[in-house]
Amino acid sequence: MAERPMRMDTSKGLPAMESHRDLHIWIIENLKMVPVPRRAYRNFFEEHCYIVLHVPQSLKATQGASKDLHYWVGKEASRDAEDAACSFVQHLQEALGGATVQHREAQGHESACFLSYFRRGIIYRKGGLASGLSHVETNMYNIQRLLHIRGRKHVSAAEVELSWNSFNKGDIFLLDLGRMMIQWNGPKTSIAEKARGLALTRSLQDQERGGRAQIGVVDDEAKATDLMQIMEAVLGCRVGNLHSTTPTKSINQLQKPSVRLYHVYEKGKDLVVQELATCPLTQDLLQKEDCYILDQGGFKIYVWQGCMSSLQEKKASFSRALGFIQAKGYPSYTNVEVVNDGTESAAFKQLFQSWSGEQGKNKNPRGIGKLLQVKLDVGKLHSQPELAAQLRMVDDSSGEVEVWCIQDLRRQPVDPKHRGQLCAGSCYLVLYTYRNMGHIQYLLYLWQGLQASAQEIKALSSNAEELDLLYHGALVHEHVTMGSEPPHFLAIFQGQLVVFQGSTAHSGKEQLTSATRLFHMRGTDNHNTWTEEVPARASSLNSSDIFLLVTASFCYLWFGKGCSGDQREMARTVVTVISKENKEIVLEGQEPPHFWEALGGRAPYPSNKRLPVDMSGFQPRLFECSSQTGHLVLTEVVFFSQEDLDKYDVMLLDTWQENNQSYEEVVEGSLGAVSAISEITAMSRWPVSGRAGPLAQQALKGSEDSSENELELGPKADCGGASTSRSTSTSTSTSTSTSTSSYPSSPRCLSNGGLPREQLMHQAAEDLPEGVDPAHKEFYLSDSDFQDIFGKSKEEFYSMAKWRQQQQKKQLGFF
């Protein structure tokens, strides 16, 4: 048995921590902190409490980088163990400083932040560490246990009674018999749940069995009779029907809108909890001298600590939160998060109507504007690639621009003289061509006017796909919504972007047809300036900006009191795009009577200086979208990476200021048809002569004889071009066989094993041979051609994530 880790008493100092590691875990044993071996990081004993510290490595070099400090409470843990864990967290908090968010986690009800540390899932183990002798035993085969696997994006497995009574229709169960592991998928489970359950099962195979256990999957009991015989030999014959799915959390509770803010303070010997406000909450309610409790409908409790609150108040944060939970009658597992002034989490900030990171500090009223001007200094993009990446500036905007307008559901080229003039009632394709490292690159913007019809929006995507085919799949698509244009989009028009109302055709004729029109001009240079037509009334004005008023008889250029010299200079350049008439400069407060008459009379308008919104303090957030229960549920993935984009998922990336389409727009306009995903049905190919009894005994004994238990992996199809099979040893393989092919179904059998590559590569849909699915042209290649072109077999290709498949198909001319 491995040597036990050294025990440390935090009263003598903090436990040693390796600076290069982002995750540190300790178990509370005999009221002391004991480091957990890294190989056992996702195993949690139900009779213990744990402390988990996460230090994001990417933020480590930044002063004041936020860390997350959790204490986890097992469902069978003692009160003394929880008190000790809470105390140790306070010691660590003091040593780590204020830039730390504290969490209380309860078994089975952990926060998304906590679960995101364990990509392959969490294992709950019965008993305590002493009864288990070790955190994790490798190559231990003398075992019989049943694990209940739950969750979609965040998976957990808990040991349950070894009985059919533990099963239900909506979850996954793993019967672990040492050398044999059988994953049973409930009939109501989704393909994503099955895939993640299998990932957890395989990780157990690798970590605890050294890869030498055999895995079988039961997806359809009628087709997996051999595996069912083994399960019944262990669990006995099943009597009666399976239970329905046991809900994990109430959907109504998760989406409960009730949010209340309480002021917590001491009055004499009494603790006072006073309700301050409900939605909408404003940030100015939080005073830096005090502490507050924010109740998110009983689903989660936040404790906010002001930077000038007393040390005694901060130490009492968890005890106050637990007392509040008890007084409200909330479940004991209610999640608690303690945040400090200045290091609030994104989840906390979103509960307020607005949030500024500079509350209470003196700000330069034009400082943010100057910052934006510096960021858009294109001369710095090559020398500062991180700045270019942050602003998504692929180059200095000196490339070539082509524009098409969607008219009658088809794309029509826009005269280069008018390519910067868009209409709010139309949609446009903007193709930008540039060079990168000597290679020609393409960026296709799909610009959507706010007044465009649903048909035009749909036609925008279909025309983009057609254009992509002409460029052999080399175009990178980016959707842009009017009013939310990214910096690079503005830059490629060199300050000449003007958005008109309506849907006037681009015929080169004069566009100013109405008697009076008003244009709002924003920007300070030719890389960030854009102009938009607004309703011609006085309430549209704003003291921070510049407006152009055009009538049949005169043209006024109105300068607000808050506009800068750079804004005025750019405005003088842009007005020539809108009108060739002579312009009269009008300063705010010195307007002639004709000016107000043209706008229908005076009216109130914003007169305070409008400060640009600084989004640099906001971090992007990733959510998994699920509607399996009939409600849309978003599950956050914290500290995410590209690995979290799974082919079975629908994900939402919230970047605070980028253009996010609605679910319907993405599905109807961008995603197109979704390829069918085959179901996995796993059966073991046992010897024909083996009877159920001896077969079950053989599995229970964990026989290492692999000659009789070879397993087939991979789909089969009737046509030669799609036929693959593979056999591997039972000591390292997953027992699977599919009832349906995971490849696209062929409309006809190819007698020669595939079509010539010349008939498929770089071919538009109308030029393909009859019966070929344009979305899966690569499928019709012969196996040898597929291997030669893609560098891998079809089986390997279709096991890749969908986005990787699409990327490779684009590169090779099959998109």
mmCIF file of N, CA and C in Angstrom, residues 262-335:
data_model
loop_
_atom_site.group_PDB
_atom_site.id
_atom_site.type_symbol
_atom_site.label_atom_id
_atom_site.label_comp_id
_atom_site.label_asym_id
_atom_site.label_seq_id
_atom_site.Cartn_x
_atom_site.Cartn_y
_atom_site.Cartn_z
ATOM 1 N N TYR A 262 -30.490 41.244 1.856
ATOM 2 C CA TYR A 262 -30.641 41.494 3.290
ATOM 3 C C TYR A 262 -29.373 42.139 3.843
ATOM 4 N N HIS A 263 -29.574 43.105 4.743
ATOM 5 C CA HIS A 263 -28.453 43.716 5.462
ATOM 6 C C HIS A 263 -28.280 42.961 6.780
ATOM 7 N N VAL A 264 -27.052 42.484 7.025
ATOM 8 C CA VAL A 264 -26.763 41.698 8.228
ATOM 9 C C VAL A 264 -25.856 42.512 9.140
ATOM 10 N N TYR A 265 -26.300 42.729 10.396
ATOM 11 C CA TYR A 265 -25.470 43.493 11.331
ATOM 12 C C TYR A 265 -25.831 43.107 12.763
ATOM 13 N N GLU A 266 -24.958 43.480 13.677
ATOM 14 C CA GLU A 266 -25.179 43.182 15.098
ATOM 15 C C GLU A 266 -25.715 44.413 15.818
ATOM 16 N N LYS A 267 -26.709 44.181 16.636
ATOM 17 C CA LYS A 267 -27.274 45.243 17.456
ATOM 18 C C LYS A 267 -27.239 44.769 18.891
ATOM 19 N N GLY A 268 -26.239 45.244 19.613
ATOM 20 C CA GLY A 268 -26.009 44.723 20.947
ATOM 21 C C GLY A 268 -25.536 43.287 20.863
ATOM 22 N N LYS A 269 -26.246 42.400 21.514
ATOM 23 C CA LYS A 269 -25.912 40.976 21.453
ATOM 24 C C LYS A 269 -26.730 40.237 20.401
ATOM 25 N N ASP A 270 -27.586 40.962 19.740
ATOM 26 C CA ASP A 270 -28.473 40.330 18.766
ATOM 27 C C ASP A 270 -27.928 40.505 17.348
ATOM 28 N N LEU A 271 -28.205 39.501 16.504
ATOM 29 C CA LEU A 271 -27.871 39.562 15.083
ATOM 30 C C LEU A 271 -29.132 39.939 14.322
ATOM 31 N N VAL A 272 -29.061 41.028 13.575
ATOM 32 C CA VAL A 272 -30.214 41.542 12.854
ATOM 33 C C VAL A 272 -30.054 41.254 11.365
ATOM 34 N N VAL A 273 -31.086 40.671 10.772
ATOM 35 C CA VAL A 273 -31.119 40.434 9.320
ATOM 36 C C VAL A 273 -32.303 41.219 8.776
ATOM 37 N N GLN A 274 -32.004 42.320 8.081
ATOM 38 C CA GLN A 274 -33.035 43.243 7.621
ATOM 39 C C GLN A 274 -33.145 43.205 6.101
ATOM 40 N N GLU A 275 -34.358 42.951 5.595
ATOM 41 C CA GLU A 275 -34.553 42.935 4.148
ATOM 42 C C GLU A 275 -34.460 44.355 3.598
ATOM 43 N N LEU A 276 -33.640 44.507 2.530
ATOM 44 C CA LEU A 276 -33.424 45.813 1.929
ATOM 45 C C LEU A 276 -34.194 46.000 0.632
ATOM 46 N N ALA A 277 -34.121 45.011 -0.248
ATOM 47 C CA ALA A 277 -34.703 45.214 -1.575
ATOM 48 C C ALA A 277 -34.926 43.880 -2.268
ATOM 49 N N THR A 278 -35.791 43.917 -3.281
ATOM 50 C CA THR A 278 -35.984 42.785 -4.190
ATOM 51 C C THR A 278 -35.644 43.268 -5.594
ATOM 52 N N CYS A 279 -35.867 42.428 -6.590
ATOM 53 C CA CYS A 279 -35.547 42.806 -7.972
ATOM 54 C C CYS A 279 -36.329 44.046 -8.396
ATOM 55 N N PRO A 280 -35.704 44.962 -9.147
ATOM 56 C CA PRO A 280 -34.315 44.898 -9.624
ATOM 57 C C PRO A 280 -33.347 45.460 -8.577
ATOM 58 N N LEU A 281 -32.249 44.749 -8.335
ATOM 59 C CA LEU A 281 -31.241 45.194 -7.376
ATOM 60 C C LEU A 281 -30.269 46.149 -8.053
ATOM 61 N N THR A 282 -29.802 47.134 -7.304
ATOM 62 C CA THR A 282 -28.799 48.066 -7.817
ATOM 63 C C THR A 282 -27.542 47.964 -6.975
ATOM 64 N N GLN A 283 -26.415 48.192 -7.603
ATOM 65 C CA GLN A 283 -25.130 47.993 -6.942
ATOM 66 C C GLN A 283 -24.919 48.952 -5.771
ATOM 67 N N ASP A 284 -25.521 50.132 -5.842
ATOM 68 C CA ASP A 284 -25.286 51.119 -4.788
ATOM 69 C C ASP A 284 -25.905 50.716 -3.448
ATOM 70 N N LEU A 285 -26.701 49.633 -3.427
ATOM 71 C CA LEU A 285 -27.238 49.132 -2.153
ATOM 72 C C LEU A 285 -26.145 48.528 -1.276
ATOM 73 N N LEU A 286 -25.041 48.099 -1.907
ATOM 74 C CA LEU A 286 -23.952 47.456 -1.180
ATOM 75 C C LEU A 286 -22.964 48.502 -0.674
ATOM 76 N N GLN A 287 -22.898 48.660 0.644
ATOM 77 C CA GLN A 287 -21.983 49.624 1.253
ATOM 78 C C GLN A 287 -20.731 48.908 1.750
ATOM 79 N N LYS A 288 -19.568 49.513 1.493
ATOM 80 C CA LYS A 288 -18.302 48.838 1.749
ATOM 81 C C LYS A 288 -18.027 48.580 3.230
ATOM 82 N N GLU A 289 -18.784 49.240 4.133
ATOM 83 C CA GLU A 289 -18.563 49.023 5.572
ATOM 84 C C GLU A 289 -19.370 47.852 6.123
ATOM 85 N N ASP A 290 -20.258 47.279 5.319
ATOM 86 C CA ASP A 290 -21.204 46.310 5.846
ATOM 87 C C ASP A 290 -21.114 44.957 5.141
ATOM 88 N N CYS A 291 -21.911 44.002 5.653
ATOM 89 C CA CYS A 291 -22.042 42.679 5.053
ATOM 90 C C CYS A 291 -23.511 42.451 4.694
ATOM 91 N N TYR A 292 -23.728 41.679 3.634
ATOM 92 C CA TYR A 292 -25.079 41.464 3.137
ATOM 93 C C TYR A 292 -25.273 40.000 2.764
ATOM 94 N N ILE A 293 -26.534 39.559 2.828
ATOM 95 C CA ILE A 293 -26.915 38.234 2.337
ATOM 96 C C ILE A 293 -27.850 38.427 1.154
ATOM 97 N N LEU A 294 -27.537 37.758 0.060
ATOM 98 C CA LEU A 294 -28.395 37.790 -1.134
ATOM 99 C C LEU A 294 -28.994 36.404 -1.305
ATOM 100 N N ASP A 295 -30.304 36.330 -1.225
ATOM 101 C CA ASP A 295 -31.028 35.059 -1.291
ATOM 102 C C ASP A 295 -31.571 34.879 -2.709
ATOM 103 N N GLN A 296 -31.019 33.918 -3.438
ATOM 104 C CA GLN A 296 -31.468 33.641 -4.799
ATOM 105 C C GLN A 296 -32.572 32.588 -4.776
ATOM 106 N N GLY A 297 -33.704 32.982 -4.240
ATOM 107 C CA GLY A 297 -34.873 32.116 -4.231
ATOM 108 C C GLY A 297 -34.685 30.813 -3.485
ATOM 109 N N GLY A 298 -33.755 30.754 -2.536
ATOM 110 C CA GLY A 298 -33.518 29.516 -1.797
ATOM 111 C C GLY A 298 -32.651 28.525 -2.546
ATOM 112 N N PHE A 299 -32.331 28.838 -3.800
ATOM 113 C CA PHE A 299 -31.471 27.952 -4.587
ATOM 114 C C PHE A 299 -30.008 28.140 -4.215
ATOM 115 N N LYS A 300 -29.621 29.382 -3.953
ATOM 116 C CA LYS A 300 -28.244 29.691 -3.577
ATOM 117 C C LYS A 300 -28.243 30.923 -2.686
ATOM 118 N N ILE A 301 -27.314 30.926 -1.729
ATOM 119 C CA ILE A 301 -27.171 32.043 -0.802
ATOM 120 C C ILE A 301 -25.794 32.665 -1.001
ATOM 121 N N TYR A 302 -25.766 33.979 -1.231
ATOM 122 C CA TYR A 302 -24.507 34.715 -1.332
ATOM 123 C C TYR A 302 -24.309 35.564 -0.085
ATOM 124 N N VAL A 303 -23.065 35.642 0.386
ATOM 125 C CA VAL A 303 -22.706 36.575 1.450
ATOM 126 C C VAL A 303 -21.694 37.553 0.858
ATOM 127 N N TRP A 304 -22.050 38.838 0.827
ATOM 128 C CA TRP A 304 -21.154 39.862 0.288
ATOM 129 C C TRP A 304 -20.503 40.617 1.431
ATOM 130 N N GLN A 305 -19.167 40.698 1.398
ATOM 131 C CA GLN A 305 -18.413 41.345 2.466
ATOM 132 C C GLN A 305 -17.773 42.624 1.933
ATOM 133 N N GLY A 306 -18.148 43.748 2.517
ATOM 134 C CA GLY A 306 -17.549 45.018 2.129
ATOM 135 C C GLY A 306 -16.079 45.067 2.478
ATOM 136 N N CYS A 307 -15.309 45.835 1.717
ATOM 137 C CA CYS A 307 -13.858 45.872 1.933
ATOM 138 C C CYS A 307 -13.486 46.503 3.270
ATOM 139 N N MET A 308 -14.404 47.257 3.881
ATOM 140 C CA MET A 308 -14.119 47.887 5.165
ATOM 141 C C MET A 308 -14.913 47.250 6.306
ATOM 142 N N SER A 309 -15.510 46.090 6.050
ATOM 143 C CA SER A 309 -16.202 45.386 7.137
ATOM 144 C C SER A 309 -15.168 44.778 8.071
ATOM 145 N N SER A 310 -15.579 44.501 9.307
ATOM 146 C CA SER A 310 -14.632 44.041 10.323
ATOM 147 C C SER A 310 -14.210 42.597 10.089
ATOM 148 N N LEU A 311 -13.044 42.241 10.602
ATOM 149 C CA LEU A 311 -12.538 40.874 10.476
ATOM 150 C C LEU A 311 -13.473 39.894 11.177
ATOM 151 N N GLN A 312 -14.059 40.317 12.275
ATOM 152 C CA GLN A 312 -14.986 39.448 13.006
ATOM 153 C C GLN A 312 -16.215 39.129 12.156
ATOM 154 N N GLU A 313 -16.705 40.128 11.444
ATOM 155 C CA GLU A 313 -17.858 39.898 10.573
ATOM 156 C C GLU A 313 -17.510 38.926 9.451
ATOM 157 N N LYS A 314 -16.318 39.067 8.905
ATOM 158 C CA LYS A 314 -15.916 38.185 7.814
ATOM 159 C C LYS A 314 -15.767 36.743 8.293
ATOM 160 N N LYS A 315 -15.258 36.564 9.504
ATOM 161 C CA LYS A 315 -15.105 35.209 10.036
ATOM 162 C C LYS A 315 -16.451 34.544 10.287
ATOM 163 N N ALA A 316 -17.466 35.366 10.534
ATOM 164 C CA ALA A 316 -18.789 34.815 10.862
ATOM 165 C C ALA A 316 -19.658 34.614 9.624
ATOM 166 N N SER A 317 -19.085 34.782 8.427
ATOM 167 C CA SER A 317 -19.890 34.772 7.203
ATOM 168 C C SER A 317 -20.608 33.448 6.999
ATOM 169 N N PHE A 318 -19.878 32.319 7.117
ATOM 170 C CA PHE A 318 -20.504 31.024 6.878
ATOM 171 C C PHE A 318 -21.537 30.694 7.953
ATOM 172 N N SER A 319 -21.203 30.986 9.211
ATOM 173 C CA SER A 319 -22.152 30.670 10.282
ATOM 174 C C SER A 319 -23.434 31.484 10.136
ATOM 175 N N ARG A 320 -23.304 32.719 9.686
ATOM 176 C CA ARG A 320 -24.492 33.542 9.469
ATOM 177 C C ARG A 320 -25.326 32.993 8.307
ATOM 178 N N ALA A 321 -24.642 32.563 7.253
ATOM 179 C CA ALA A 321 -25.359 32.007 6.099
ATOM 180 C C ALA A 321 -26.104 30.742 6.484
ATOM 181 N N LEU A 322 -25.464 29.864 7.264
ATOM 182 C CA LEU A 322 -26.105 28.623 7.682
ATOM 183 C C LEU A 322 -27.279 28.901 8.610
ATOM 184 N N GLY A 323 -27.119 29.913 9.469
ATOM 185 C CA GLY A 323 -28.232 30.293 10.334
ATOM 186 C C GLY A 323 -29.398 30.842 9.531
ATOM 187 N N PHE A 324 -29.097 31.598 8.497
ATOM 188 C CA PHE A 324 -30.133 32.143 7.622
ATOM 189 C C PHE A 324 -30.870 31.012 6.909
ATOM 190 N N ILE A 325 -30.122 30.025 6.420
ATOM 191 C CA ILE A 325 -30.719 28.879 5.727
ATOM 192 C C ILE A 325 -31.664 28.129 6.656
ATOM 193 N N GLN A 326 -31.231 27.942 7.899
ATOM 194 C CA GLN A 326 -32.057 27.225 8.872
ATOM 195 C C GLN A 326 -33.313 28.027 9.220
ATOM 196 N N ALA A 327 -33.148 29.349 9.389
ATOM 197 C CA ALA A 327 -34.296 30.193 9.737
ATOM 198 C C ALA A 327 -35.330 30.236 8.624
ATOM 199 N N LYS A 328 -34.881 30.160 7.365
ATOM 200 C CA LYS A 328 -35.781 30.197 6.224
ATOM 201 C C LYS A 328 -36.395 28.838 5.920
ATOM 202 N N GLY A 329 -35.890 27.797 6.566
ATOM 203 C CA GLY A 329 -36.403 26.464 6.305
ATOM 204 C C GLY A 329 -35.929 25.884 4.992
ATOM 205 N N TYR A 330 -34.793 26.384 4.484
ATOM 206 C CA TYR A 330 -34.233 25.865 3.243
ATOM 207 C C TYR A 330 -33.512 24.553 3.513
ATOM 208 N N PRO A 331 -33.313 23.713 2.490
ATOM 209 C CA PRO A 331 -32.580 22.452 2.679
ATOM 210 C C PRO A 331 -31.153 22.709 3.176
ATOM 211 N N SER A 332 -30.634 21.784 3.962
ATOM 212 C CA SER A 332 -29.291 21.950 4.529
ATOM 213 C C SER A 332 -28.210 21.939 3.458
ATOM 214 N N TYR A 333 -28.537 21.400 2.288
ATOM 215 C CA TYR A 333 -27.538 21.341 1.225
ATOM 216 C C TYR A 333 -27.499 22.612 0.371
ATOM 217 N N THR A 334 -28.273 23.627 0.721
ATOM 218 C CA THR A 334 -28.288 24.869 -0.055
ATOM 219 C C THR A 334 -26.873 25.415 -0.213
ATOM 220 N N ASN A 335 -26.532 25.759 -1.441
ATOM 221 C CA ASN A 335 -25.177 26.221 -1.733
ATOM 222 C C ASN A 335 -24.937 27.615 -1.184
#
